[in-house]
Short mmCIF file of C-alpha atoms and ligand atoms in Angstrom, two decimals:
data_model
loop_
_atom_site.label_atom_id
_atom_site.label_comp_id
_atom_site.label_asym_id
_atom_site.label_seq_id
_atom_site.Cartn_x
_atom_site.Cartn_y
_atom_site.Cartn_z
CA MET A 1461 -31.29 -29.07 227.73
CA LYS A 1462 -34.27 -26.66 228.60
CA TYR A 1463 -37.78 -26.53 227.95
CA ASP A 1464 -41.14 -24.46 228.39
CA VAL A 1465 -42.95 -27.71 229.79
CA ILE A 1466 -41.68 -30.95 231.33
CA VAL A 1467 -44.17 -33.44 232.06
CA ILE A 1468 -42.99 -36.77 234.36
CA GLY A 1469 -45.03 -39.44 232.99
CA SER A 1470 -47.02 -40.25 229.99
CA GLY A 1471 -50.72 -41.50 231.08
CA PRO A 1472 -53.92 -39.90 230.26
CA GLY A 1473 -52.76 -36.69 232.19
CA GLY A 1474 -49.15 -36.33 231.27
CA TYR A 1475 -49.48 -36.97 227.49
CA VAL A 1476 -52.35 -35.41 227.30
CA SER A 1477 -50.62 -32.34 228.96
CA ALA A 1478 -47.93 -32.85 226.86
CA ILE A 1479 -50.06 -32.16 223.73
CA ARG A 1480 -51.67 -29.26 224.83
CA ALA A 1481 -48.53 -27.94 225.73
CA ALA A 1482 -46.94 -28.50 222.53
CA GLN A 1483 -50.56 -27.03 220.90
CA LEU A 1484 -50.12 -23.78 222.49
CA GLY A 1485 -46.36 -23.31 221.13
CA MET A 1486 -44.63 -24.20 224.59
CA LYS A 1487 -41.64 -26.40 224.00
CA THR A 1488 -42.47 -29.47 225.47
CA ALA A 1489 -40.90 -33.28 227.13
CA ILE A 1490 -42.08 -35.99 228.20
CA ILE A 1491 -40.48 -38.38 230.45
CA GLU A 1492 -41.80 -42.12 230.88
CA LYS A 1493 -40.03 -44.98 232.48
CA GLU A 1494 -42.40 -47.75 231.06
CA ASN A 1495 -44.99 -47.66 228.16
CA LEU A 1496 -46.68 -44.56 226.86
CA GLY A 1497 -49.93 -44.08 227.67
CA GLY A 1498 -49.27 -45.38 231.35
CA VAL A 1499 -51.62 -47.16 233.58
CA CYS A 1500 -54.78 -46.39 231.72
CA LEU A 1501 -53.81 -47.52 228.18
CA ASN A 1502 -51.05 -50.30 229.04
CA TRP A 1503 -52.62 -51.75 232.49
CA GLY A 1504 -56.23 -50.50 232.95
CA CYS A 1505 -59.38 -48.95 230.87
CA ILE A 1506 -58.02 -50.23 227.47
CA PRO A 1507 -56.82 -53.95 227.97
CA THR A 1508 -59.71 -54.63 230.38
CA LYS A 1509 -62.59 -53.44 228.18
CA ALA A 1510 -60.85 -55.50 225.11
CA LEU A 1511 -60.99 -58.45 228.02
CA LEU A 1512 -64.48 -57.73 228.71
CA LYS A 1513 -65.58 -57.97 224.85
CA SER A 1514 -64.37 -61.40 224.68
CA ALA A 1515 -66.50 -61.64 227.45
CA GLU A 1516 -69.39 -60.02 225.37
CA VAL A 1517 -68.90 -62.46 222.92
CA MET A 1518 -68.84 -64.99 224.52
CA ASN A 1519 -71.92 -64.51 226.97
CA TYR A 1520 -73.47 -63.70 223.06
CA ALA A 1521 -72.31 -66.96 221.47
CA ASN A 1522 -73.57 -68.63 224.64
CA HIS A 1523 -77.05 -67.18 224.52
CA ALA A 1524 -77.07 -67.55 220.51
CA SER A 1525 -80.17 -69.53 220.62
CA ALA A 1526 -82.22 -66.67 222.40
CA TYR A 1527 -81.55 -64.59 219.17
CA GLY A 1528 -82.34 -67.44 216.86
CA ILE A 1529 -78.63 -67.82 216.05
CA THR A 1530 -77.84 -71.69 216.27
CA ILE A 1531 -73.99 -72.01 217.10
CA GLY A 1532 -71.95 -74.81 218.75
CA GLU A 1533 -70.96 -74.08 222.64
CA ALA A 1534 -68.69 -71.55 222.85
CA SER A 1535 -65.63 -71.80 224.44
CA PRO A 1536 -62.98 -69.28 225.19
CA ASP A 1537 -59.31 -69.57 224.11
CA PHE A 1538 -57.70 -67.87 227.01
CA PRO A 1539 -54.52 -66.97 225.61
CA ALA A 1540 -55.95 -65.75 222.77
CA ILE A 1541 -58.18 -63.20 224.83
CA ILE A 1542 -55.13 -62.21 227.18
CA LYS A 1543 -53.37 -61.93 223.28
CA ARG A 1544 -55.99 -60.04 221.72
CA SER A 1545 -55.62 -57.33 225.10
CA ARG A 1546 -51.92 -56.81 225.00
CA ASP A 1547 -52.40 -56.35 221.19
CA VAL A 1548 -54.96 -53.07 221.56
CA ALA A 1549 -53.19 -51.93 224.33
CA GLY A 1550 -50.12 -51.61 222.50
CA ALA A 1551 -51.66 -50.18 219.12
CA MET A 1552 -53.22 -47.31 221.79
CA SER A 1553 -49.27 -46.92 223.07
CA LYS A 1554 -48.05 -46.75 219.60
CA GLY A 1555 -50.64 -44.12 218.99
CA VAL A 1556 -49.39 -42.14 222.05
CA ASP A 1557 -46.03 -42.67 220.31
CA PHE A 1558 -47.17 -41.29 216.98
CA LEU A 1559 -48.65 -38.25 218.80
CA MET A 1560 -45.85 -37.30 220.50
CA ARG A 1561 -43.94 -37.26 217.29
CA LYS A 1562 -46.97 -35.22 215.57
CA ASN A 1563 -46.60 -32.79 217.89
CA ASN A 1564 -42.88 -32.38 218.31
CA ILE A 1565 -42.79 -33.76 222.17
CA GLN A 1566 -39.38 -34.93 223.32
CA VAL A 1567 -40.02 -38.39 224.81
CA ILE A 1568 -37.36 -39.31 227.27
CA TYR A 1569 -37.52 -42.94 228.22
CA GLY A 1570 -36.32 -42.86 231.98
CA THR A 1571 -36.92 -42.52 235.85
CA ALA A 1572 -37.45 -39.01 236.80
CA LYS A 1573 -36.75 -37.44 239.84
CA VAL A 1574 -37.58 -33.27 240.45
CA LEU A 1575 -34.27 -31.31 241.69
CA PRO A 1576 -34.55 -27.97 243.46
CA GLY A 1577 -33.99 -24.97 240.71
CA LYS A 1578 -36.82 -26.54 238.40
CA LYS A 1579 -34.71 -29.21 237.03
CA VAL A 1580 -35.17 -32.68 236.56
CA TYR A 1581 -32.88 -35.61 237.13
CA VAL A 1582 -33.27 -38.77 234.40
CA THR A 1583 -31.97 -42.38 234.89
CA PHE A 1584 -32.23 -43.27 231.24
CA LYS A 1585 -33.87 -46.88 230.69
CA ASP A 1586 -29.46 -47.77 229.29
CA GLY A 1587 -28.28 -46.76 233.03
CA LEU A 1588 -27.15 -43.26 231.95
CA ASP A 1589 -28.35 -39.61 233.40
CA GLY A 1590 -28.95 -36.23 232.66
CA THR A 1591 -30.81 -33.46 234.03
CA PHE A 1592 -33.02 -31.29 232.06
CA GLU A 1593 -33.92 -27.82 233.24
CA ALA A 1594 -37.75 -26.42 232.25
CA ASP A 1595 -39.91 -23.24 233.38
CA HIS A 1596 -42.51 -25.48 234.43
CA ILE A 1597 -42.43 -29.59 235.63
CA LEU A 1598 -45.67 -30.98 235.67
CA ILE A 1599 -45.68 -34.18 238.05
CA ALA A 1600 -48.23 -37.25 236.05
CA THR A 1601 -46.79 -40.04 237.71
CA GLY A 1602 -50.06 -41.98 238.65
CA ALA A 1603 -50.54 -44.72 241.18
CA ARG A 1604 -50.15 -48.60 241.19
CA ALA A 1605 -52.16 -51.11 243.58
CA ARG A 1606 -52.39 -50.49 246.91
CA GLU A 1607 -51.69 -53.70 248.98
CA LEU A 1608 -53.28 -54.97 252.25
CA PRO A 1609 -51.06 -55.78 254.63
CA PHE A 1610 -52.26 -59.78 255.63
CA LEU A 1611 -52.61 -60.14 251.59
CA PRO A 1612 -49.24 -59.55 250.02
CA VAL A 1613 -48.99 -59.81 246.28
CA ASP A 1614 -46.71 -62.52 245.73
CA GLY A 1615 -47.49 -62.21 241.97
CA GLU A 1616 -48.69 -66.04 241.61
CA LYS A 1617 -51.09 -66.97 244.15
CA ILE A 1618 -51.86 -63.44 245.08
CA ILE A 1619 -52.21 -60.87 242.63
CA GLY A 1620 -52.92 -57.80 241.37
CA TYR A 1621 -54.76 -56.72 238.38
CA ARG A 1622 -51.19 -56.25 235.99
CA GLN A 1623 -51.67 -60.34 236.60
CA ALA A 1624 -55.26 -60.30 236.00
CA LEU A 1625 -54.54 -59.07 232.51
CA THR A 1626 -51.68 -61.40 231.40
CA LEU A 1627 -52.02 -64.84 233.48
CA GLU A 1628 -50.80 -67.44 231.25
CA LYS A 1629 -53.34 -69.83 231.96
CA GLN A 1630 -57.00 -69.42 232.66
CA PRO A 1631 -57.53 -70.22 236.56
CA ARG A 1632 -60.36 -72.17 237.69
CA SER A 1633 -61.79 -70.31 240.41
CA MET A 1634 -60.41 -67.00 241.69
CA ILE A 1635 -61.40 -64.89 244.50
CA ILE A 1636 -61.58 -60.97 244.26
CA VAL A 1637 -61.58 -58.82 247.41
CA GLY A 1638 -62.61 -55.11 247.04
CA SER A 1639 -65.87 -54.46 244.87
CA GLY A 1640 -65.06 -51.07 243.23
CA ALA A 1641 -64.74 -50.59 239.35
CA ILE A 1642 -61.52 -53.24 238.72
CA GLY A 1643 -63.12 -55.42 241.07
CA VAL A 1644 -66.52 -55.91 239.58
CA GLU A 1645 -65.26 -55.77 235.69
CA MET A 1646 -62.80 -58.67 236.35
CA ALA A 1647 -65.17 -60.66 238.15
CA HIS A 1648 -67.82 -60.24 235.44
CA PHE A 1649 -64.99 -61.10 232.81
CA TYR A 1650 -63.43 -64.10 233.99
CA ASN A 1651 -66.69 -65.48 235.50
CA SER A 1652 -68.40 -65.26 231.94
CA ILE A 1653 -65.71 -66.87 230.80
CA GLY A 1654 -66.20 -69.95 233.03
CA THR A 1655 -63.84 -69.38 235.81
CA LYS A 1656 -65.28 -69.32 239.49
CA VAL A 1657 -65.50 -66.07 240.93
CA THR A 1658 -66.05 -65.07 244.64
CA ILE A 1659 -66.29 -61.39 245.64
CA VAL A 1660 -65.34 -60.50 248.88
CA GLU A 1661 -66.19 -56.80 250.17
CA TYR A 1662 -65.66 -55.18 253.52
CA LEU A 1663 -68.58 -52.67 252.77
CA PRO A 1664 -72.00 -53.69 253.25
CA ARG A 1665 -72.52 -53.05 249.45
CA LEU A 1666 -71.36 -53.76 246.18
CA VAL A 1667 -70.04 -50.90 244.14
CA PRO A 1668 -70.22 -48.66 247.37
CA THR A 1669 -69.96 -45.56 245.84
CA GLU A 1670 -72.77 -45.76 243.69
CA ASP A 1671 -76.30 -45.62 244.04
CA ALA A 1672 -77.79 -48.10 246.84
CA GLU A 1673 -80.48 -49.52 244.20
CA VAL A 1674 -77.61 -49.58 241.56
CA SER A 1675 -75.86 -51.88 244.03
CA LYS A 1676 -78.90 -54.28 244.53
CA GLN A 1677 -79.27 -54.47 240.87
CA LEU A 1678 -75.61 -55.61 240.45
CA GLU A 1679 -75.66 -58.45 243.05
CA ARG A 1680 -78.93 -59.60 241.90
CA VAL A 1681 -77.35 -59.76 238.30
CA PHE A 1682 -73.97 -61.47 240.06
CA LYS A 1683 -75.83 -63.77 241.80
CA LYS A 1684 -77.99 -64.75 238.70
CA ALA A 1685 -74.44 -65.15 236.87
CA LYS A 1686 -73.48 -67.45 239.82
CA ILE A 1687 -71.28 -65.03 241.19
CA LYS A 1688 -71.03 -65.74 245.12
CA VAL A 1689 -70.91 -62.38 246.77
CA LEU A 1690 -69.75 -62.19 249.94
CA THR A 1691 -70.42 -58.63 251.48
CA ALA A 1692 -69.94 -56.56 255.06
CA THR A 1693 -67.27 -59.38 255.09
CA GLU A 1694 -63.51 -58.90 256.56
CA VAL A 1695 -60.35 -60.64 254.91
CA THR A 1696 -58.10 -61.43 257.87
CA GLY A 1697 -55.60 -63.44 256.36
CA ALA A 1698 -54.48 -65.53 253.47
CA ASP A 1699 -52.40 -69.05 253.77
CA THR A 1700 -50.58 -69.97 249.97
CA SER A 1701 -48.62 -72.72 251.42
CA GLY A 1702 -51.17 -75.48 249.99
CA GLU A 1703 -52.54 -75.78 246.64
CA GLY A 1704 -53.85 -72.60 245.73
CA VAL A 1705 -54.55 -69.77 248.34
CA LYS A 1706 -56.41 -70.35 251.06
CA ILE A 1707 -58.59 -66.93 252.26
CA PHE A 1708 -59.72 -66.00 256.16
CA TYR A 1709 -62.75 -63.83 256.53
CA LYS A 1710 -64.95 -62.76 259.37
CA ASN A 1711 -68.66 -61.48 259.36
CA LYS A 1712 -71.72 -61.36 261.29
CA LYS A 1713 -72.19 -65.00 260.60
CA GLY A 1714 -68.63 -65.62 262.05
CA GLU A 1715 -65.43 -66.70 260.53
CA ASP A 1716 -64.32 -69.26 258.08
CA ALA A 1717 -62.34 -69.58 254.92
CA LEU A 1718 -62.72 -69.67 251.49
CA GLN A 1719 -60.54 -72.00 248.59
CA ALA A 1720 -59.61 -70.81 244.94
CA ASP A 1721 -56.66 -70.98 242.30
CA VAL A 1722 -55.83 -67.27 242.71
CA VAL A 1723 -56.62 -64.37 244.80
CA LEU A 1724 -57.42 -60.72 243.13
CA SER A 1725 -56.32 -57.80 245.37
CA ALA A 1726 -58.58 -54.96 244.06
CA VAL A 1727 -58.55 -53.08 247.11
CA GLY A 1728 -57.57 -49.07 245.43
CA ILE A 1729 -54.66 -47.48 244.51
CA ARG A 1730 -51.68 -45.53 246.37
CA ALA A 1731 -49.88 -42.48 244.81
CA ASN A 1732 -46.59 -42.84 243.00
CA ILE A 1733 -44.99 -39.96 244.90
CA GLU A 1734 -41.91 -41.90 245.95
CA ASN A 1735 -38.16 -41.45 244.77
CA LEU A 1736 -39.23 -38.75 242.80
CA GLY A 1737 -37.71 -35.89 244.99
CA LEU A 1738 -40.55 -34.30 246.31
CA GLU A 1739 -38.09 -34.08 250.03
CA GLU A 1740 -35.24 -32.62 248.64
CA THR A 1741 -37.60 -30.12 246.26
CA GLY A 1742 -39.72 -29.03 249.28
CA ILE A 1743 -43.07 -30.24 247.26
CA ALA A 1744 -45.63 -30.84 250.11
CA THR A 1745 -47.64 -34.01 249.89
CA GLU A 1746 -51.10 -34.92 252.54
CA ASN A 1747 -52.54 -38.28 252.86
CA GLY A 1748 -49.83 -40.17 250.36
CA LYS A 1749 -50.40 -37.51 247.90
CA ILE A 1750 -49.07 -34.06 246.38
CA LYS A 1751 -50.82 -31.30 247.47
CA VAL A 1752 -52.08 -29.06 245.07
CA ASP A 1753 -54.45 -25.95 244.34
CA GLU A 1754 -57.12 -25.65 241.90
CA PHE A 1755 -54.90 -25.05 239.08
CA TYR A 1756 -52.41 -27.74 239.89
CA ARG A 1757 -49.70 -25.78 241.32
CA THR A 1758 -48.02 -27.29 244.13
CA ASN A 1759 -46.34 -25.30 247.18
CA ILE A 1760 -43.12 -24.66 245.34
CA GLU A 1761 -43.30 -22.16 242.11
CA GLY A 1762 -42.86 -23.85 238.89
CA TYR A 1763 -43.91 -27.25 239.72
CA TYR A 1764 -47.20 -29.18 239.24
CA ALA A 1765 -49.42 -32.00 239.31
CA ILE A 1766 -52.30 -33.65 238.15
CA GLY A 1767 -53.94 -37.09 237.97
CA ASP A 1768 -53.77 -40.36 240.09
CA VAL A 1769 -50.86 -38.91 241.99
CA ILE A 1770 -53.52 -35.71 243.57
CA ASP A 1771 -56.03 -36.50 246.04
CA THR A 1772 -59.33 -36.68 243.55
CA PRO A 1773 -61.45 -38.97 241.82
CA ALA A 1774 -58.78 -41.96 240.02
CA LEU A 1775 -59.95 -41.91 236.39
CA ALA A 1776 -58.53 -40.96 233.15
CA HIS A 1777 -61.12 -38.82 232.06
CA VAL A 1778 -60.13 -36.96 235.37
CA ALA A 1779 -56.33 -36.67 234.61
CA SER A 1780 -56.84 -35.43 231.17
CA ALA A 1781 -59.18 -32.77 232.18
CA GLU A 1782 -56.88 -32.03 234.78
CA GLY A 1783 -54.01 -31.80 232.70
CA ILE A 1784 -55.11 -29.34 230.01
CA THR A 1785 -56.40 -27.04 232.78
CA CYS A 1786 -53.37 -26.95 234.11
CA ILE A 1787 -51.13 -26.14 230.67
CA GLU A 1788 -53.74 -23.80 229.91
CA HIS A 1789 -53.31 -22.06 233.09
CA ILE A 1790 -49.74 -21.80 232.68
CA LYS A 1791 -50.16 -20.50 229.18
CA GLY A 1792 -52.36 -17.66 231.11
CA LEU A 1793 -55.54 -18.44 229.33
CA ASP A 1794 -58.72 -17.58 231.14
CA VAL A 1795 -59.54 -20.96 232.23
CA GLU A 1796 -62.44 -22.26 234.42
CA PRO A 1797 -60.78 -24.95 237.41
CA VAL A 1798 -62.24 -28.17 236.85
CA ASP A 1799 -66.03 -29.10 238.20
CA TYR A 1800 -65.78 -32.21 240.78
CA ASP A 1801 -69.17 -32.34 240.78
CA ASN A 1802 -70.08 -33.28 237.52
CA ILE A 1803 -67.36 -35.63 236.77
CA PRO A 1804 -68.92 -39.39 234.89
CA SER A 1805 -68.45 -42.45 236.60
CA ASN A 1806 -68.19 -45.66 234.65
CA ILE A 1807 -68.36 -49.36 235.43
CA TYR A 1808 -68.03 -51.61 232.56
CA THR A 1809 -69.74 -55.16 233.97
CA SER A 1810 -72.64 -56.14 232.05
CA PRO A 1811 -74.93 -54.39 233.12
CA GLU A 1812 -72.88 -51.50 232.62
CA ILE A 1813 -73.06 -48.59 235.13
CA ALA A 1814 -72.66 -45.13 235.13
CA SER A 1815 -73.44 -42.22 237.42
CA VAL A 1816 -72.89 -38.51 237.56
CA GLY A 1817 -73.82 -35.97 240.82
CA PHE A 1818 -75.55 -37.07 244.03
CA THR A 1819 -76.60 -39.53 244.89
CA GLU A 1820 -80.21 -39.98 246.10
CA GLU A 1821 -79.19 -40.40 250.01
CA GLU A 1822 -76.38 -37.62 248.99
CA ALA A 1823 -78.87 -34.94 248.08
CA LYS A 1824 -81.26 -35.69 250.76
CA GLU A 1825 -78.03 -35.49 253.47
CA LYS A 1826 -77.58 -32.64 251.67
CA GLY A 1827 -80.65 -31.07 252.55
CA TYR A 1828 -82.36 -30.99 249.10
CA ASP A 1829 -86.07 -31.10 248.48
CA VAL A 1830 -86.05 -34.23 245.98
CA LEU A 1831 -87.58 -35.59 242.89
CA VAL A 1832 -86.58 -38.82 242.14
CA GLY A 1833 -87.79 -40.18 238.78
CA LYS A 1834 -86.46 -44.15 237.68
CA PHE A 1835 -87.30 -45.48 234.40
CA PRO A 1836 -86.84 -49.40 234.06
CA PHE A 1837 -85.45 -50.76 230.65
CA THR A 1838 -88.00 -53.84 230.96
CA ALA A 1839 -90.47 -51.03 229.39
CA SER A 1840 -87.58 -49.82 227.04
CA GLY A 1841 -88.75 -51.07 223.58
CA LYS A 1842 -84.84 -51.03 222.75
CA ALA A 1843 -83.27 -53.00 225.55
CA LYS A 1844 -86.09 -55.58 224.63
CA ALA A 1845 -85.24 -55.72 220.98
CA ALA A 1846 -81.50 -56.40 222.68
CA GLY A 1847 -82.46 -58.94 224.57
CA LYS A 1848 -80.98 -56.34 227.22
CA PRO A 1849 -83.68 -55.50 229.44
CA GLU A 1850 -81.69 -55.35 232.75
CA GLY A 1851 -81.39 -52.18 234.75
CA PHE A 1852 -82.83 -48.66 234.63
CA VAL A 1853 -82.24 -45.17 234.72
CA LYS A 1854 -82.63 -42.81 237.94
CA ILE A 1855 -82.77 -39.13 237.89
CA ILE A 1856 -82.43 -36.63 240.83
CA ILE A 1857 -83.80 -33.30 240.65
CA ASP A 1858 -83.88 -30.60 242.74
CA LYS A 1859 -87.97 -30.14 243.36
CA LYS A 1860 -87.24 -26.01 243.99
CA TYR A 1861 -85.25 -25.34 241.09
CA ASP A 1862 -85.32 -27.83 238.73
CA GLU A 1863 -81.57 -28.54 238.83
CA ILE A 1864 -80.67 -31.96 237.57
CA LEU A 1865 -78.82 -33.10 241.27
CA GLY A 1866 -77.55 -36.37 239.81
CA ALA A 1867 -78.27 -39.73 237.49
CA HIS A 1868 -77.66 -43.29 238.08
CA MET A 1869 -77.45 -45.84 235.55
CA ILE A 1870 -77.37 -49.24 235.36
CA GLY A 1871 -78.16 -51.30 231.61
CA ALA A 1872 -76.29 -52.29 228.35
CA ASN A 1873 -74.69 -48.84 226.82
CA VAL A 1874 -75.34 -46.82 229.90
CA THR A 1875 -71.67 -45.66 230.10
CA GLU A 1876 -72.53 -44.12 227.17
CA MET A 1877 -75.59 -42.33 228.34
CA ILE A 1878 -74.24 -40.66 231.04
CA ALA A 1879 -72.01 -38.25 228.81
CA GLU A 1880 -75.85 -36.07 228.18
CA ILE A 1881 -76.47 -35.65 231.67
CA VAL A 1882 -72.95 -34.20 232.27
CA ALA A 1883 -73.83 -31.96 229.29
CA ALA A 1884 -76.67 -30.98 230.57
CA ARG A 1885 -75.30 -29.89 233.63
CA LYS A 1886 -72.72 -28.31 232.41
CA ALA A 1887 -74.98 -26.15 229.99
CA GLU A 1888 -77.30 -25.79 233.84
CA ALA A 1889 -80.07 -27.33 231.89
CA THR A 1890 -83.28 -28.52 234.44
CA GLY A 1891 -85.09 -31.14 234.08
CA TYR A 1892 -87.49 -29.66 232.15
CA THR A 1893 -84.75 -29.27 229.20
CA LEU A 1894 -84.11 -32.94 229.46
CA LEU A 1895 -87.91 -33.78 229.28
CA LYS A 1896 -88.81 -31.65 226.69
CA SER A 1897 -85.32 -32.65 224.57
CA VAL A 1898 -86.74 -35.38 221.77
CA HIS A 1899 -85.31 -38.47 222.03
CA PRO A 1900 -84.51 -40.61 219.01
CA HIS A 1901 -86.63 -43.98 219.22
CA PRO A 1902 -85.99 -46.29 219.89
CA THR A 1903 -83.21 -45.78 221.76
CA MET A 1904 -81.31 -46.54 225.58
CA SER A 1905 -81.45 -42.70 225.65
CA GLU A 1906 -85.12 -42.33 225.38
CA ALA A 1907 -85.25 -43.93 229.63
CA ILE A 1908 -83.57 -40.45 230.68
CA MET A 1909 -86.35 -38.71 229.28
CA GLU A 1910 -89.22 -40.92 230.58
CA ALA A 1911 -87.29 -40.84 234.05
CA VAL A 1912 -87.46 -37.28 233.91
CA ALA A 1913 -90.82 -37.75 233.37
CA ASP A 1914 -91.69 -39.85 235.99
CA ALA A 1915 -89.84 -37.67 238.37
CA TYR A 1916 -92.56 -34.86 237.28
CA GLY A 1917 -95.43 -38.21 237.78
CA GLU A 1918 -95.87 -37.93 233.64
CA ALA A 1919 -94.02 -40.65 232.46
CA ILE A 1920 -95.72 -42.34 229.26
CA HIS A 1921 -94.18 -45.64 229.17
CA ILE A 1922 -94.36 -47.81 232.68
C1 FAD B 2372 -57.33 -52.03 235.54
C2 FAD B 2372 -57.84 -50.74 235.54
C3 FAD B 2372 -59.34 -49.96 234.96
C4 FAD B 2372 -59.21 -48.83 234.91
N1 FAD B 2372 -59.92 -48.51 234.05
C5 FAD B 2372 -60.84 -47.35 233.95
C6 FAD B 2372 -61.46 -47.23 233.12
O1 FAD B 2372 -62.43 -47.61 232.79
N2 FAD B 2372 -62.04 -45.66 232.95
C7 FAD B 2372 -60.95 -44.58 233.93
O2 FAD B 2372 -61.47 -43.37 233.69
N3 FAD B 2372 -60.22 -45.01 234.75
C8 FAD B 2372 -59.73 -46.10 234.95
N4 FAD B 2372 -58.47 -46.30 235.41
C9 FAD B 2372 -58.20 -45.53 236.26
C10 FAD B 2372 -56.96 -44.96 234.74
O3 FAD B 2372 -55.81 -45.88 234.34
C11 FAD B 2372 -56.37 -43.80 235.92
O4 FAD B 2372 -56.84 -42.94 236.27
C12 FAD B 2372 -55.28 -43.01 234.72
O5 FAD B 2372 -54.51 -44.17 234.25
C13 FAD B 2372 -54.45 -41.90 235.82
O6 FAD B 2372 -53.56 -40.87 235.32
P1 FAD B 2372 -52.32 -40.57 235.17
O7 FAD B 2372 -51.92 -40.02 234.07
O8 FAD B 2372 -52.41 -39.61 236.38
O9 FAD B 2372 -51.44 -41.70 235.49
P2 FAD B 2372 -50.90 -42.90 234.80
O10 FAD B 2372 -51.59 -43.79 233.61
O11 FAD B 2372 -51.01 -43.97 236.20
O12 FAD B 2372 -49.58 -42.81 234.01
C14 FAD B 2372 -48.42 -42.61 234.79
C15 FAD B 2372 -47.17 -42.84 234.19
O13 FAD B 2372 -46.05 -42.18 234.91
C16 FAD B 2372 -44.62 -43.37 234.67
N5 FAD B 2372 -44.09 -42.98 236.00
C17 FAD B 2372 -44.18 -42.98 237.52
N6 FAD B 2372 -43.30 -43.02 237.78
C18 FAD B 2372 -42.41 -42.27 236.97
C19 FAD B 2372 -40.79 -41.53 237.17
N7 FAD B 2372 -40.42 -41.56 238.21
N8 FAD B 2372 -40.22 -41.52 236.00
C20 FAD B 2372 -40.92 -41.35 234.65
N9 FAD B 2372 -42.27 -42.34 234.36
C21 FAD B 2372 -42.88 -42.25 235.55
C22 FAD B 2372 -45.44 -44.54 234.70
O14 FAD B 2372 -44.59 -45.63 234.27
C23 FAD B 2372 -46.79 -44.58 234.26
O15 FAD B 2372 -47.00 -44.43 232.72
C24 FAD B 2372 -58.58 -47.92 235.51
C25 FAD B 2372 -57.32 -48.60 236.34
C26 FAD B 2372 -57.02 -49.58 236.50
C27 FAD B 2372 -55.54 -50.12 237.49
#
């Protein structure tokens, strides 16, 4: 069977590409070996946010008296929380199925492998096989959890994110190795429902890719919430022979061990490039990822790759933006490459974290003369009324041209607020534009305007 476009993998990279291709009049098929929606809808973005919503409800219930509401002590129904999360993921996956039908996209369930001559070989779910042809083959096979050699995931005592989302019984204690987005979101969720959580991070601070002040604030909040935090600590091994699991580690204080019911390994991802026919087809890889140009063309004409399988930020919105760009370029539209300097990054802990652009350190390293403005949510009427005064907005502005170099936020709802900065940067707006854009009152977003004002020494409320 011949198509204009065949997409392999139906995550936010793949299914969005397929829809855009169909919109542009291309005969499109998508091949998926598991569930429509990929990691994001089934195992990542969506089910984690459902769990985190349960954590939020739990925290509100436990602090209801602070809002003048009397209710009994809240307790988690762990299987019901997990079921809700799985139901939300399942509904989202069905939504993708609907979108595929709406757009006349052929969905093929099976495991795909590319072949030379613009062909795709598929082993169907029932064991039969078939070969398909297309003018353009887009590989969007995503990634899976990376494993440390001395921390092999057994699915019971040492688990990955998939098991953490589907445990049958709530662990009494959990050690989380790695404090990136997945590690800290899981730490917040499990701690909120009463699991005793310890985070072990190899680098000197939590969420090490975020601004240092954001890391510091998160560490303070986590410690206050009784999450044990061990930074600059290297895990050296694990022993699963006894009850629970023992983790060995070393840091500047020396060597020691920790014990818990389970260990969650959250140390990053590995691209799904194996058994894909890349070698047979001659498609080049580099550092375990498929090599592409700015329009996602591989070194072999007619083959493309996007999303977590290439070397760009492993985020759903990045995968989708890459897919749309790739397809529009295939169609011959006049399309700009994705601007990787303007990608927002969110972490859905409580408080939430959001950032875009350079951190203060990075901006200085790049030689910018910077103005830094900061507005704490303790001074925000909306944050106070919501009972969420933790956190701040920090903005970094180039002194010379007033360019908005970066924004770093920690606080309630900041994952929604960051889009304002992304849009402003895309429109090449300046700090002055943000300052003079009248923000509604009372909102958390006023903190952006005030942070800019602080950079200019004009803040009103601090
Ligand atoms: C716990 C967790 C939380 C996350 N939270 C967020 C978040 O809040 N925000 C955010 O932006 N990102 C988040 N991410 C990251 C996000 O999920 C990924 O960046 C995104 O899913 C990547 O999309 P993709 O289309 O490249 O690949 P994927 O979503 O990984 O989809 C790839 C698909 O390809 C299929 N596939 C693989 N090989 C084959 C084959 N040979 N044949 C057929 N099908 C194949 C897979 O089954 C899969 O369905 C999270 C990730 C995790 C693990």
